[in-house]
Short mmCIF file of C-alpha atoms in Angstrom, two decimals:
data_model
loop_
_atom_site.label_atom_id
_atom_site.label_comp_id
_atom_site.label_asym_id
_atom_site.label_seq_id
_atom_site.Cartn_x
_atom_site.Cartn_y
_atom_site.Cartn_z
CA MET A 135 -58.52 -47.87 -28.71
CA LYS A 136 -55.15 -46.20 -29.86
CA THR A 137 -54.31 -45.61 -26.95
CA LEU A 138 -54.18 -48.53 -25.28
CA ILE A 139 -53.08 -50.86 -28.13
CA LYS A 140 -49.43 -48.52 -27.83
CA SER A 141 -49.75 -49.36 -24.53
CA ILE A 142 -50.02 -53.46 -24.63
CA LEU A 143 -47.45 -52.92 -27.46
CA LYS A 144 -45.14 -50.80 -24.65
CA ILE A 145 -45.66 -53.64 -22.19
CA SER A 146 -44.82 -56.74 -24.97
CA ILE A 147 -41.18 -55.25 -25.82
CA VAL A 148 -40.80 -54.53 -21.98
CA ALA A 149 -41.15 -57.68 -21.47
CA MET A 150 -39.38 -59.31 -24.34
CA ALA A 151 -36.33 -57.04 -23.27
CA VAL A 152 -36.99 -58.84 -20.01
CA SER A 153 -37.16 -62.09 -20.67
CA GLN A 154 -34.22 -61.50 -22.52
CA LEU A 155 -32.29 -60.53 -19.19
CA VAL A 156 -32.51 -62.82 -17.40
CA GLY A 157 -30.50 -65.85 -18.73
CA CYS A 158 -32.05 -68.89 -19.94
CA VAL A 159 -29.64 -72.19 -18.64
CA TYR A 160 -28.85 -75.28 -20.86
CA LEU A 161 -27.57 -78.20 -19.05
CA ASN A 162 -25.01 -80.50 -20.93
CA SER A 163 -24.45 -82.88 -18.68
CA VAL A 164 -24.69 -83.90 -15.54
CA SER A 165 -22.87 -86.85 -13.18
CA ILE A 166 -23.41 -88.35 -10.33
CA THR A 167 -20.79 -91.57 -8.15
CA SER A 168 -21.88 -93.58 -5.38
CA ILE A 169 -23.49 -91.39 -2.23
CA PRO A 170 -23.28 -92.60 1.01
CA LYS A 171 -24.58 -93.04 3.97
CA ASP A 172 -23.28 -89.72 6.13
CA ARG A 173 -24.99 -87.37 4.38
CA THR A 174 -25.09 -84.52 7.10
CA HIS A 175 -21.90 -82.16 6.20
CA LYS A 176 -22.59 -80.68 2.50
CA VAL A 177 -20.08 -79.63 0.42
CA MET A 178 -19.59 -77.41 -2.79
CA ALA A 179 -17.48 -75.52 -5.39
CA GLU A 180 -17.80 -74.32 -8.35
CA ALA A 181 -16.01 -72.66 -11.46
CA ASN A 182 -17.40 -70.16 -13.90
CA LYS A 183 -16.28 -67.60 -17.21
CA PHE A 184 -18.76 -65.05 -18.49
CA MET A 185 -17.73 -65.24 -22.14
CA PHE A 186 -18.64 -63.13 -25.07
CA MET A 187 -19.90 -64.10 -28.32
CA GLY A 188 -18.48 -67.65 -27.15
CA PHE A 189 -14.26 -66.48 -27.17
CA ASN A 190 -11.94 -68.56 -24.88
CA PHE A 191 -9.06 -69.92 -25.00
CA ASN A 192 -8.83 -72.00 -22.16
CA ASN A 193 -10.77 -73.54 -19.96
CA ASP A 194 -8.34 -73.25 -16.85
CA TYR A 195 -11.36 -72.26 -14.86
CA ILE A 196 -12.48 -75.62 -14.34
CA ASN A 197 -8.90 -77.26 -12.61
CA ASN A 198 -9.11 -76.42 -9.03
CA ILE A 199 -12.44 -77.91 -8.67
CA PRO A 200 -11.58 -81.06 -6.68
CA ALA A 201 -9.05 -79.33 -4.62
CA ASP A 202 -11.92 -76.63 -3.00
CA LEU A 203 -13.27 -79.94 -2.57
CA ALA A 204 -10.91 -80.72 -0.30
CA ARG A 205 -10.27 -78.37 1.04
CA GLN A 206 -14.12 -77.74 2.50
CA CYS A 207 -13.22 -81.85 4.19
CA PRO A 208 -10.13 -81.43 6.74
CA GLY A 209 -9.46 -85.60 6.74
CA GLY A 210 -12.63 -87.48 5.21
CA LYS A 211 -13.52 -88.26 1.49
CA VAL A 212 -16.33 -86.68 -0.68
CA GLN A 213 -18.43 -88.72 -2.09
CA GLY A 214 -21.10 -89.23 -3.04
CA VAL A 215 -19.89 -86.03 -5.77
CA LEU A 216 -22.74 -84.49 -7.64
CA THR A 217 -21.17 -83.06 -11.70
CA LYS A 218 -23.17 -80.42 -13.01
CA ASP A 219 -21.95 -79.13 -16.32
CA GLU A 220 -24.36 -75.60 -17.80
CA ASN A 221 -24.91 -72.72 -19.99
CA VAL A 222 -26.60 -69.65 -18.39
CA ASP A 223 -27.10 -67.09 -21.69
CA TYR A 224 -28.20 -63.37 -21.14
CA PHE A 225 -28.79 -61.95 -24.69
CA LEU A 226 -28.77 -63.95 -27.71
CA TYR A 227 -25.54 -65.97 -26.82
CA PHE A 228 -23.56 -62.58 -27.18
CA PHE A 229 -23.34 -62.73 -23.32
CA TRP A 230 -23.23 -65.97 -21.48
CA THR A 231 -21.41 -67.99 -18.86
CA LYS A 232 -20.20 -71.34 -18.57
CA LYS A 233 -21.08 -72.85 -15.05
CA ILE A 234 -19.32 -76.25 -13.26
CA THR A 235 -21.25 -77.08 -9.70
CA ALA A 236 -20.22 -80.49 -8.12
CA GLU A 237 -21.21 -80.92 -5.21
CA GLY A 238 -21.17 -84.01 -1.87
CA TYR A 239 -21.32 -85.04 0.85
CA CYS A 240 -17.85 -84.34 3.92
CA VAL A 241 -17.76 -88.15 5.14
CA LYS A 242 -15.03 -88.53 7.98
CA GLY A 243 -12.69 -91.36 9.03
CA SER A 244 -13.60 -92.80 5.96
CA MET B 225 -5.31 -45.12 -44.54
CA LYS B 226 -8.07 -47.68 -45.79
CA MET B 227 -6.30 -50.29 -46.34
CA LYS B 228 -4.49 -50.41 -43.67
CA THR B 229 -7.46 -49.83 -41.57
CA LYS B 230 -9.00 -53.71 -43.55
CA GLN B 231 -5.70 -54.93 -43.05
CA LEU B 232 -5.74 -54.65 -39.13
CA PHE B 233 -9.10 -55.83 -38.88
CA ALA B 234 -7.31 -58.96 -41.44
CA ALA B 235 -5.14 -59.75 -38.94
CA THR B 236 -6.87 -59.39 -36.03
CA LEU B 237 -9.66 -61.56 -37.84
CA THR B 238 -6.53 -64.05 -38.56
CA SER B 239 -5.31 -64.09 -35.41
CA ILE B 240 -8.56 -64.79 -33.60
CA ALA B 241 -9.05 -67.76 -35.69
CA LEU B 242 -5.96 -69.43 -35.96
CA SER B 243 -5.45 -69.10 -31.18
CA GLY B 244 -7.77 -71.20 -31.03
CA CYS B 245 -11.35 -71.51 -28.98
CA ALA B 246 -11.72 -74.14 -26.66
CA VAL B 247 -15.27 -75.59 -26.12
CA LEU B 248 -16.02 -77.60 -22.89
CA HIS B 249 -17.77 -80.38 -23.22
CA HIS B 250 -17.88 -82.54 -20.38
CA VAL B 251 -16.47 -82.04 -17.35
CA GLN B 252 -16.99 -85.70 -14.41
CA VAL B 253 -15.40 -85.12 -10.81
CA GLY B 254 -15.02 -88.46 -8.72
CA ASP B 255 -14.56 -88.87 -5.40
CA VAL B 256 -12.17 -86.45 -3.39
CA ASP B 257 -9.91 -87.14 -0.74
CA GLY B 258 -9.47 -84.50 2.02
CA ASN B 259 -5.61 -84.83 2.39
CA LEU B 260 -5.68 -83.24 -0.34
CA ASP B 261 -2.41 -80.67 0.70
CA LYS B 262 -0.32 -84.70 1.13
CA ALA B 263 -0.56 -85.73 -2.88
CA GLU B 264 0.97 -85.21 -5.96
CA ARG B 265 -0.90 -83.21 -8.23
CA PHE B 266 -1.31 -84.98 -12.24
CA GLU B 267 -2.47 -84.57 -15.47
CA VAL B 268 -3.07 -86.70 -18.24
CA LEU B 269 -3.91 -85.66 -21.45
CA VAL B 270 -4.69 -87.36 -25.25
CA SER B 271 -6.04 -85.82 -28.55
CA GLU B 272 -6.47 -86.59 -31.90
CA THR B 273 -7.09 -84.28 -34.81
CA GLY B 274 -10.80 -84.12 -35.32
CA ILE B 275 -12.01 -82.54 -38.85
CA ASN B 276 -14.69 -80.75 -39.74
CA THR B 277 -15.84 -81.63 -43.53
CA GLN B 278 -18.39 -78.97 -43.82
CA GLU B 279 -15.54 -76.17 -43.33
CA ALA B 280 -13.77 -77.84 -45.89
CA ALA B 281 -16.24 -77.34 -48.22
CA SER B 282 -16.74 -74.23 -47.83
CA ILE B 283 -13.43 -73.00 -48.20
CA ALA B 284 -13.07 -75.33 -51.44
CA LYS B 285 -16.20 -73.54 -52.64
CA ALA B 286 -14.92 -70.39 -52.22
CA LEU B 287 -11.63 -71.17 -54.01
CA THR B 288 -13.18 -71.86 -57.44
CA ASN B 289 -15.58 -70.20 -59.76
CA ASP B 290 -17.26 -73.48 -61.93
CA SER B 291 -20.65 -73.25 -60.39
CA LYS B 292 -20.02 -77.17 -61.47
CA THR B 293 -16.96 -77.83 -59.54
CA LYS B 294 -19.26 -75.72 -56.55
CA LYS B 295 -21.92 -78.19 -57.10
CA ASP B 296 -19.84 -81.61 -56.93
CA ILE B 297 -17.78 -80.25 -53.90
CA GLN B 298 -21.58 -79.70 -52.03
CA ALA B 299 -23.20 -83.16 -53.33
CA VAL B 300 -19.45 -84.86 -52.26
CA GLN B 301 -20.30 -83.08 -48.31
CA ASP B 302 -23.90 -83.96 -48.26
CA ILE B 303 -23.08 -87.54 -48.92
CA ILE B 304 -20.22 -87.11 -45.87
CA SER B 305 -22.86 -86.19 -43.74
CA LEU B 306 -25.25 -88.11 -44.60
CA PHE B 307 -22.27 -91.00 -42.52
CA GLN B 308 -21.72 -88.28 -39.67
CA MET B 309 -25.72 -88.24 -37.78
CA GLY B 310 -25.71 -88.71 -34.60
CA PRO B 311 -25.26 -87.35 -31.02
CA ARG B 312 -21.47 -86.54 -31.05
CA THR B 313 -19.41 -83.79 -28.89
CA GLY B 314 -16.48 -81.61 -31.30
CA ASN B 315 -15.51 -82.54 -34.99
CA LEU B 316 -15.23 -86.33 -35.69
CA VAL B 317 -11.72 -88.31 -35.81
CA TYR B 318 -10.32 -91.30 -37.90
CA ASP B 319 -8.79 -93.23 -34.76
CA GLU B 320 -11.72 -93.52 -32.10
CA HIS B 321 -9.65 -95.52 -29.94
CA TYR B 322 -7.35 -92.44 -29.38
CA ALA B 323 -9.37 -92.46 -25.41
CA ASP B 324 -8.18 -95.74 -24.69
CA LYS B 325 -4.91 -95.20 -22.69
CA VAL B 326 -6.32 -92.57 -20.77
CA ALA B 327 -6.97 -95.29 -17.86
CA ARG B 328 -3.15 -96.83 -18.38
CA GLU B 329 -1.39 -93.17 -17.93
CA VAL B 330 -3.59 -92.53 -15.03
CA VAL B 331 -2.08 -95.80 -13.50
CA SER B 332 1.35 -95.15 -14.51
CA ARG B 333 0.95 -91.67 -13.26
CA CYS B 334 1.09 -93.40 -9.77
CA PRO B 335 1.79 -96.58 -9.45
CA ASN B 336 2.10 -96.69 -6.19
CA GLY B 337 -0.03 -94.79 -4.40
CA HIS B 338 -3.18 -94.36 -3.86
CA VAL B 339 -5.63 -92.30 -6.66
CA THR B 340 -8.02 -89.43 -5.74
CA GLY B 341 -9.46 -86.33 -6.78
CA LEU B 342 -10.40 -87.21 -10.54
CA MET B 343 -11.78 -84.67 -12.79
CA SER B 344 -13.07 -86.44 -15.98
CA VAL B 345 -13.15 -83.04 -18.79
CA ARG B 346 -14.40 -83.62 -22.50
CA GLU B 347 -12.90 -80.09 -24.95
CA THR B 348 -11.80 -79.14 -28.30
CA THR B 349 -9.79 -76.87 -29.38
CA LYS B 350 -10.98 -75.04 -32.73
CA TYR B 351 -9.10 -73.71 -35.22
CA PRO B 352 -10.22 -73.67 -38.74
CA VAL B 353 -11.06 -76.52 -40.67
CA VAL B 354 -9.14 -79.09 -38.16
CA SER B 355 -9.41 -79.44 -34.45
CA GLY B 356 -7.93 -80.79 -31.33
CA GLU B 357 -10.16 -83.84 -29.57
CA ILE B 358 -8.86 -83.78 -26.21
CA VAL B 359 -9.98 -85.61 -22.87
CA LYS B 360 -8.54 -84.49 -19.75
CA ILE B 361 -7.69 -85.91 -16.62
CA VAL B 362 -6.96 -84.55 -13.53
CA GLY B 363 -6.00 -86.11 -10.59
CA TYR B 364 -3.82 -86.20 -6.73
CA CYS B 365 -1.19 -89.09 -5.84
CA ILE B 366 -1.47 -89.78 -2.32
CA LYS B 367 2.45 -92.03 -1.40
CA LYS B 368 2.27 -94.84 0.72
CA GLY B 369 4.64 -94.47 2.64
#
């Protein structure tokens, strides 16, 4: 009986530790622009920053998102842009990542 | 030696507090033209000073030893908090129109061209008690011709 309780306890501790390492995701905001008829060519840009205890002294890491999207669509126009702003918490907000994702459709000749 | 360590620790903490933490609240990317190599990048920044009344009250309470004064400060802080409930980003500001000029500023950066790749960012630069409540617009201007 004692060994069974010990094993359950061990499994619980390991499960809790693993659940902390997996990382919880929090969605801060979502936005979308008008979606085009031609949705064959999808493009995506992402910017993220790993932080320790929230120490962050600038948000310049997101500045290249529009240019990254444009690079994937030369001569066209990126439309239907879905922007997601997320926090990924790895351990009690000691370690976390701020992640911005923008994805849309490249429409040629528009 | 012990004193020096304490001073060094205090100096490190102060420099971290004064350097200002940047908090990102919201990002939105608009439609982007693919020919940005011919475009001119611009950035519009508007900001207003934010006040954290909770931090101000905590500092005021720490500066006094009188328990009645401490209670009064807490009471004032509680009353102020009642008027600041609800969803918000960053600290409160006393000018709600500070971001209204953003659209005008964007147009003025590209008077005769086509504006594309607009990315609007809402961020805060936090310092003790005060903060910079910032709205930033990054865009590209494709000039005619």
